[in-house]
Coordinates of C-alpha atoms and ligand atoms in Angstrom, one line a residue:
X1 CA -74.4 -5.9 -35.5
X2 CA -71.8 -7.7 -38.4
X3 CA -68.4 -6.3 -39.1
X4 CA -69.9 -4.3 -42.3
X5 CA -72.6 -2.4 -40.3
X6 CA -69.6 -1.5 -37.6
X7 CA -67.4 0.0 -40.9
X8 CA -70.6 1.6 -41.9
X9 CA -71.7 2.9 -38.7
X10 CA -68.4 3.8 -36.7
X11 CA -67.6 7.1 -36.3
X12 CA -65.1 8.8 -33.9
X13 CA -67.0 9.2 -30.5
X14 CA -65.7 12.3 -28.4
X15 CA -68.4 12.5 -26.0
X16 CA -69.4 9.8 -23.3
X17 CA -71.5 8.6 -20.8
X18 CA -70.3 8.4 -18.0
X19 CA -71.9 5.2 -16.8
X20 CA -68.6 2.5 -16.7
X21 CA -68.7 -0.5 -19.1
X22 CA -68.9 -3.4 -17.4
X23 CA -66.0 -5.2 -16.8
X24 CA -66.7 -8.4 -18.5
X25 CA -67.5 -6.6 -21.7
X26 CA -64.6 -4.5 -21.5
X27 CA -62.6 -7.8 -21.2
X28 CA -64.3 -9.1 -24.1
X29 CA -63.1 -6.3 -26.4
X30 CA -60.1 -7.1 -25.3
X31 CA -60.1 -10.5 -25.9
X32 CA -60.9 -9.9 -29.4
X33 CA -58.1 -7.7 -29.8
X34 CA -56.0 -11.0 -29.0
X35 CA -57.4 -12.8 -31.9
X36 CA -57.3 -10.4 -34.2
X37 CA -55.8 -11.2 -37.8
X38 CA -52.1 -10.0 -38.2
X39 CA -51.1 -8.0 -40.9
X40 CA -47.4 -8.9 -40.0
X41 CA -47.4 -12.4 -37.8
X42 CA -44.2 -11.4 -36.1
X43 CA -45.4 -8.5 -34.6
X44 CA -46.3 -8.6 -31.1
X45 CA -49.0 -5.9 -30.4
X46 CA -50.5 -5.6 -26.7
X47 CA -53.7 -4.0 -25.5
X48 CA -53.6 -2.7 -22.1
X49 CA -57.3 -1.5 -20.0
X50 CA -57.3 2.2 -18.4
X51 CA -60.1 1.4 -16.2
X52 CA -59.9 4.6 -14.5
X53 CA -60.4 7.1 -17.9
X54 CA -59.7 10.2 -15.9
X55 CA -56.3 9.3 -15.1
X56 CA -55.9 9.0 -18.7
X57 CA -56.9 12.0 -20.2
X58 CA -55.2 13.9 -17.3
X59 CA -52.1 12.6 -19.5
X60 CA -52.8 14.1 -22.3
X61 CA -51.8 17.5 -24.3
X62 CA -54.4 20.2 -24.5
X63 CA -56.4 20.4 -27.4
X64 CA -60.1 20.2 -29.3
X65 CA -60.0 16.4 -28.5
X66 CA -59.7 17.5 -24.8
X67 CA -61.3 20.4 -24.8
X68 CA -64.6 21.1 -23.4
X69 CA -66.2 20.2 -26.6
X70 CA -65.7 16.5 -25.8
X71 CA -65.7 14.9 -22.8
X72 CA -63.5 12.0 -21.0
X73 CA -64.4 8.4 -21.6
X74 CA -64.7 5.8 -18.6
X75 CA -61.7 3.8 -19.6
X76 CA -59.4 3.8 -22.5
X77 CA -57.5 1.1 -24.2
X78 CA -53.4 1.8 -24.9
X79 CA -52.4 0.1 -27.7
X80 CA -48.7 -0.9 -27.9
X81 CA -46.5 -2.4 -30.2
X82 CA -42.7 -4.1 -31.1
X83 CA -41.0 -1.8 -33.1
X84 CA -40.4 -3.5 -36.1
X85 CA -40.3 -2.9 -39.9
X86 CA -44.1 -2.5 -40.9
X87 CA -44.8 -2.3 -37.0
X88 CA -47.5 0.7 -37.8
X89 CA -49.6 -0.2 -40.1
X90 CA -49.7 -3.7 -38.6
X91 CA -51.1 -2.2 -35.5
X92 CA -53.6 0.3 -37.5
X93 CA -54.3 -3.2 -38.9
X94 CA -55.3 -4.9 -35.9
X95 CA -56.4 -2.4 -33.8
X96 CA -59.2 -1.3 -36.4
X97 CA -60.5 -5.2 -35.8
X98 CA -60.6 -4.3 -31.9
X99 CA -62.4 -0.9 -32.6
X100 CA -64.8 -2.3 -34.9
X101 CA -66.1 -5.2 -32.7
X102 CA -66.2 -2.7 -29.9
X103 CA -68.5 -0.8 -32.2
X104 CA -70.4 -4.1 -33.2
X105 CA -70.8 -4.6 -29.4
X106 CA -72.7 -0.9 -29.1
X107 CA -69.7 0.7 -28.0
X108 CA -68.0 4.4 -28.4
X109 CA -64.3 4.3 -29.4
X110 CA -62.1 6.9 -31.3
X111 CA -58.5 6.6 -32.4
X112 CA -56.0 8.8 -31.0
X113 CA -52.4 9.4 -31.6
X114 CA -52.0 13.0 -31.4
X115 CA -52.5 14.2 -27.7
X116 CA -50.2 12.0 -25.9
X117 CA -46.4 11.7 -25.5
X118 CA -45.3 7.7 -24.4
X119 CA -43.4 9.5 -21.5
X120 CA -46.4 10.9 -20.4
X121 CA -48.5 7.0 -20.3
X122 CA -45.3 4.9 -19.6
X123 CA -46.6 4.7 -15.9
X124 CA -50.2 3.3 -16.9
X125 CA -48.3 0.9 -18.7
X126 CA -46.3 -1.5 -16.2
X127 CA -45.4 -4.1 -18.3
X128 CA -44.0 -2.5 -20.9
X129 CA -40.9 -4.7 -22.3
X130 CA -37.7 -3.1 -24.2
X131 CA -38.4 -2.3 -27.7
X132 CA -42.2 -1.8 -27.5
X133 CA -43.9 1.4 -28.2
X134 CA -46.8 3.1 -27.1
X135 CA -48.4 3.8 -31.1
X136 CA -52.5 4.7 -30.4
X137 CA -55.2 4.9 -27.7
X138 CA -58.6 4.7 -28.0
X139 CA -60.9 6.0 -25.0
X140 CA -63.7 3.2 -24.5
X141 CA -67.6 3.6 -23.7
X142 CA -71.0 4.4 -24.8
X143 CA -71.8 7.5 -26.5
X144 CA -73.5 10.3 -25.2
X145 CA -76.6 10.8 -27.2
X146 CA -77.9 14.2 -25.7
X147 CA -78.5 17.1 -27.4
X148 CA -75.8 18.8 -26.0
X149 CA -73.4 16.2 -26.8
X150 CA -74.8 16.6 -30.7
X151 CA -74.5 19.9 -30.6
X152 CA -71.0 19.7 -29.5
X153 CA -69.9 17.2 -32.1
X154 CA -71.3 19.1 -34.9
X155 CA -68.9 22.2 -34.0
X156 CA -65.8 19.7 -33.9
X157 CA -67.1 18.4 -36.6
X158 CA -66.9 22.0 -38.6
X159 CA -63.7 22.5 -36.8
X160 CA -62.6 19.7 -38.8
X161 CA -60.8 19.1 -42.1
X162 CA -63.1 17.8 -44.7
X163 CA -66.0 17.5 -42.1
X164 CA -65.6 14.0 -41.6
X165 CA -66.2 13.1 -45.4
X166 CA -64.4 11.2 -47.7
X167 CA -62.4 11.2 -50.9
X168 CA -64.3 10.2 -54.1
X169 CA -63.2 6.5 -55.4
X170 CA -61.4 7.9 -58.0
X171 CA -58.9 9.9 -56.5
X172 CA -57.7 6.8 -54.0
X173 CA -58.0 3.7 -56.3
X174 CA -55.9 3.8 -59.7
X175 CA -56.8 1.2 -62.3
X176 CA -53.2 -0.5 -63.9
X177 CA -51.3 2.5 -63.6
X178 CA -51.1 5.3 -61.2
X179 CA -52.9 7.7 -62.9
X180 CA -55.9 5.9 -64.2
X181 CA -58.6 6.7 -62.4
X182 CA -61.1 3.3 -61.5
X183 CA -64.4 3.5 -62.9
X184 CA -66.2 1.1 -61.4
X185 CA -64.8 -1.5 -63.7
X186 CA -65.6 -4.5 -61.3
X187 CA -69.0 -4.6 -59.1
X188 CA -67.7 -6.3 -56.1
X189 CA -64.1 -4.8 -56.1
X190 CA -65.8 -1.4 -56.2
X191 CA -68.2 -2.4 -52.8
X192 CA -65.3 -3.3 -50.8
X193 CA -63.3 -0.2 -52.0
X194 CA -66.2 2.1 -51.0
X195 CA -66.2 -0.2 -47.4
X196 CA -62.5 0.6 -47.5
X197 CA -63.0 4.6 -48.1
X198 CA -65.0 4.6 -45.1
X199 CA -61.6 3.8 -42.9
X200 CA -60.5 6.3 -40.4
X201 CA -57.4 8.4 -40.6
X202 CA -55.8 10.9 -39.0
X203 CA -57.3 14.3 -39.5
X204 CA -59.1 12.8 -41.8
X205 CA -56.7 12.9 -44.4
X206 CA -57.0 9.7 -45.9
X207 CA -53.3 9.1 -47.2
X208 CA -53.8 6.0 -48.8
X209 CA -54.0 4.8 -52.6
X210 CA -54.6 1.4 -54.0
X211 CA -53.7 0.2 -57.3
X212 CA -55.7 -2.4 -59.4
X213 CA -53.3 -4.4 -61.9
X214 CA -52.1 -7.8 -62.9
X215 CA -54.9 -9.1 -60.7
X216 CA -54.1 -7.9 -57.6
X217 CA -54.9 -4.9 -55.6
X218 CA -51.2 -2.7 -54.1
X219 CA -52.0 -0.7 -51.1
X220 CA -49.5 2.5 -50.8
X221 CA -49.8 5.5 -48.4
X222 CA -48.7 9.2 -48.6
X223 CA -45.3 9.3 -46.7
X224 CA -44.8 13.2 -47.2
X225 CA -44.2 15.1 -44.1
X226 CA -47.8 16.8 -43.1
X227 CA -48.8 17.9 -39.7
X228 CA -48.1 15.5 -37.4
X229 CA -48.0 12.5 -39.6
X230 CA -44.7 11.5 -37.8
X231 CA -44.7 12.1 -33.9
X232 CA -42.1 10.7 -32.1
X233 CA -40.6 8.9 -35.1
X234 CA -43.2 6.7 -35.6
X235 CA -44.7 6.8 -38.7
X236 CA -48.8 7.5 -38.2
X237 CA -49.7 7.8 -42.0
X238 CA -48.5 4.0 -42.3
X239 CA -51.2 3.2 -39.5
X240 CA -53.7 5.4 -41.3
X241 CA -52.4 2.7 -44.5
X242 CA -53.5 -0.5 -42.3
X243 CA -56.5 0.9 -40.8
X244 CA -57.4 1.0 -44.8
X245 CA -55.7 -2.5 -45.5
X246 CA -57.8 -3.5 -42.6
X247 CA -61.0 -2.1 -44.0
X248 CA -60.1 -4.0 -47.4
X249 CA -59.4 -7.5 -45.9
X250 CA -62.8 -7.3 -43.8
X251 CA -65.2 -6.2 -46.9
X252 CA -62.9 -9.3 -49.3
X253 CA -63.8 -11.7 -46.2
X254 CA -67.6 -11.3 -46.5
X255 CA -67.4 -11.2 -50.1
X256 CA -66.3 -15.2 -49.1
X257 CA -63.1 -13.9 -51.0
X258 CA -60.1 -15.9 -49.9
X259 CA -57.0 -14.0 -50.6
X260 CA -55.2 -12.1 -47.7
X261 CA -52.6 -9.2 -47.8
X262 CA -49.0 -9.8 -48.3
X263 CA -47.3 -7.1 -45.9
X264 CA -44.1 -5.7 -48.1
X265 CA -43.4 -3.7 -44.7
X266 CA -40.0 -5.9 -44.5
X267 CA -38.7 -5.0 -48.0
X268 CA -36.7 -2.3 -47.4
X269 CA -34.2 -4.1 -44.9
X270 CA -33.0 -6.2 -47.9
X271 CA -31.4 -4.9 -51.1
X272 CA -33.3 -7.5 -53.2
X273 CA -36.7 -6.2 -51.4
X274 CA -35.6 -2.5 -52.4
X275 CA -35.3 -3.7 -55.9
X276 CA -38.5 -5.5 -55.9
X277 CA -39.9 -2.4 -54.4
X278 CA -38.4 0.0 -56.9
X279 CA -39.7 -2.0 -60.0
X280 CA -43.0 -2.0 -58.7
X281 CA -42.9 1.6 -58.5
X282 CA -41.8 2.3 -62.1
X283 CA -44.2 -0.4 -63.5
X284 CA -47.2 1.4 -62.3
X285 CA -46.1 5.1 -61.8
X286 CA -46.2 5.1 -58.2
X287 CA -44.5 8.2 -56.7
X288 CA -41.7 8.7 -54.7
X289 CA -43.5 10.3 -51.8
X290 CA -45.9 6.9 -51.8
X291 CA -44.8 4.1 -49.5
X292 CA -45.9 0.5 -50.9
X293 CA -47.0 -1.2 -48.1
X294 CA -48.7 -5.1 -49.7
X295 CA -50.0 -6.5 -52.3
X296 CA -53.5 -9.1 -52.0
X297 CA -54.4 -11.3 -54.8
X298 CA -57.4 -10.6 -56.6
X299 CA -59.5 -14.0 -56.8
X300 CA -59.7 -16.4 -60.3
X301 CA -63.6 -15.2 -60.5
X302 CA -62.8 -12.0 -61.5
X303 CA -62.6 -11.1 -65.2
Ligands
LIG1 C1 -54.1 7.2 -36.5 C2 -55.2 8.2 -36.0 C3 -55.0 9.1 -35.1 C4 -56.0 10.0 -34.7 N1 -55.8 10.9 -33.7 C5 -56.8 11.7 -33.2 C6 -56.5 12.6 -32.2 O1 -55.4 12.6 -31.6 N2 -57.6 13.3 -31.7 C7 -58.8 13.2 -32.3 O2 -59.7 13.9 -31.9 N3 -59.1 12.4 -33.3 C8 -58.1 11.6 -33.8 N4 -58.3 10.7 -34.8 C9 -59.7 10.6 -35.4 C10 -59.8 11.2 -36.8 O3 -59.8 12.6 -36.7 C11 -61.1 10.7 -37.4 O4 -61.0 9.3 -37.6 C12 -61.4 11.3 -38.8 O5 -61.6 12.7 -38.7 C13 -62.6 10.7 -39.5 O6 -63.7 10.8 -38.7 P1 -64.5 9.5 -38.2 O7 -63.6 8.7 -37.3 O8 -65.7 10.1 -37.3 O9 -65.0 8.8 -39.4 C14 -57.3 9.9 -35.3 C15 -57.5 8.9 -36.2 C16 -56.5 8.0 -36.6 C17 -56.8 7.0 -37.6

């Protein structure tokens, strides 16, 4: 399977077989994860194997997730991260690239960063150094394809917000000025925008808005407090942001196009990149409560 059939065919997996992955796939996930491409090259992100799933999800809070409608995975993966300026949605950014090939590979994955407190995973987690978080986990292995698992999923699935759909085009991409809806204008832009709308989020709430002007696309994300969007002060709607960033650069790359984002995650430490920031935002009518988080370069061939 390519990395467009994984965007197209990934979906959050709560119930598992229990049969273990074998360990030389599971490494080769993981290896993949080490060469993913950064959204912020300074970042280091680490991936670290749960072989023993249960011990996991005996960590984490009670909820639908680890209710009885789903059930526990054979091992998970705990994503961590340096905390740095644009730390979050570099790690939706790569981490996305690490669930994707999992799903390419034929495996079950689902993103989680609501059920688990970093005190409560610190121990599965040895090496941890100073100044690295514990952002997201995913539980890792092949999906249970009963009837009963089904069945299941369809109830969380009307449990859920939105039932696992997504937001029309037009209310997440803008067309030179925030509130210009895009129409289409541009056949190929508008396939990898619809491969980018498939991203993940959390609770589905798909936070993000791009902006087409000047030939280039700006990515910005939803920063007002919702539920849960910040848990232990780190910011989750900026990983929902890269997950779509991430969704973005894959489609652009097999288009052949051969621009990459530019992460403004760093701007704000510097006066001059809160300027450049702030006249961004009153050239195209972004709103206060949107964080910009890059800018890629549309390519020459596009009229
Ligand atoms: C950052 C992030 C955190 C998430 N946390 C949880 C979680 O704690 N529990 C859960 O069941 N799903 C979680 N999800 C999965 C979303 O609910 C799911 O991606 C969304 O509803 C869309 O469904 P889909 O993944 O099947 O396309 C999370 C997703 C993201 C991107």
């Amino acid at each position: 399977m390519n990395i467009i059939a994984a965007i197209e065919r990934r979906y959050s997996v709560r119930h598992y077989d229990k049969r273990p992955v074998p360990r030389d796939i599971v490494r080769q996930v993981i290896s993949a994860g080490r060469d993913v491409y950064p959204l912020c090259p300074g970042i280091r992100v680490h991936w670290h194997t749960a072989w023993a799933g249960e011990e996991v999800r005996r960590r984490l809070t009670r909820s639908l997730t680890t209710s009885g409608l789903s059930t526990p995975a054979p091992h998970y993966i705990i994503a961590t991260s340096q905390e740095r300026p644009g730390f979050m949605e570099n790690l939706g950014f790569c981490m996305e690239q690490l669930i994707l090939t999992a799903t390419a590979m034929g495996l079950g994955t689902c993103w989680i960063g609501g059920v688990f407190t970093e005190e409560k995973l610190r121990d599965l987690v040895p090496r941890l150094r100073t100044g690295e978080r514990i952002v997201a986990i995913t539980p890792l292995g092949y999906a249970d394809t009963s009837a009963r698992a089904r069945m299941a999923r369809q109830l969380l699935l009307w449990g859920s917000d939105r039932m696992g759909s997504r937001k029309p085009l037009r209310d997440i991409v803008s067309r030179d000025i925030w509130p210009v809806p895009w129409t289409g204008e541009d056949e190929n832009l508008d396939w990898i925008f619809q491969m980018t709308r498939l991203a993940p989020s959390w609770g589905n709430t798909q936070p993000w808005r791009f902006i087409v002007a000047e030939r280039q696309v700006i990515a910005t994300v939803n920063s007002a407090p919702q539920r849960g969007n910040i848990r232990e002060g780190k910011p989750y709607y900026r990983l929902d942001g890269g997950i779509a960033m991430c969704h973005f650069y894959l489609a652009a790359q097999a288009m052949r196009w051969p621009g990459q984002w530019t992460s403004l995650g760093n701007e704000r430490a510097t006066r001059r990149g809160e300027d450049r920031l702030e006249q961004m935002r009153s050239r195209y009518g972004i709103p206060d409560e949107y964080d910009i988080l890059g800018i890629f370069p549309l390519p020459d061939s596009m009229s």
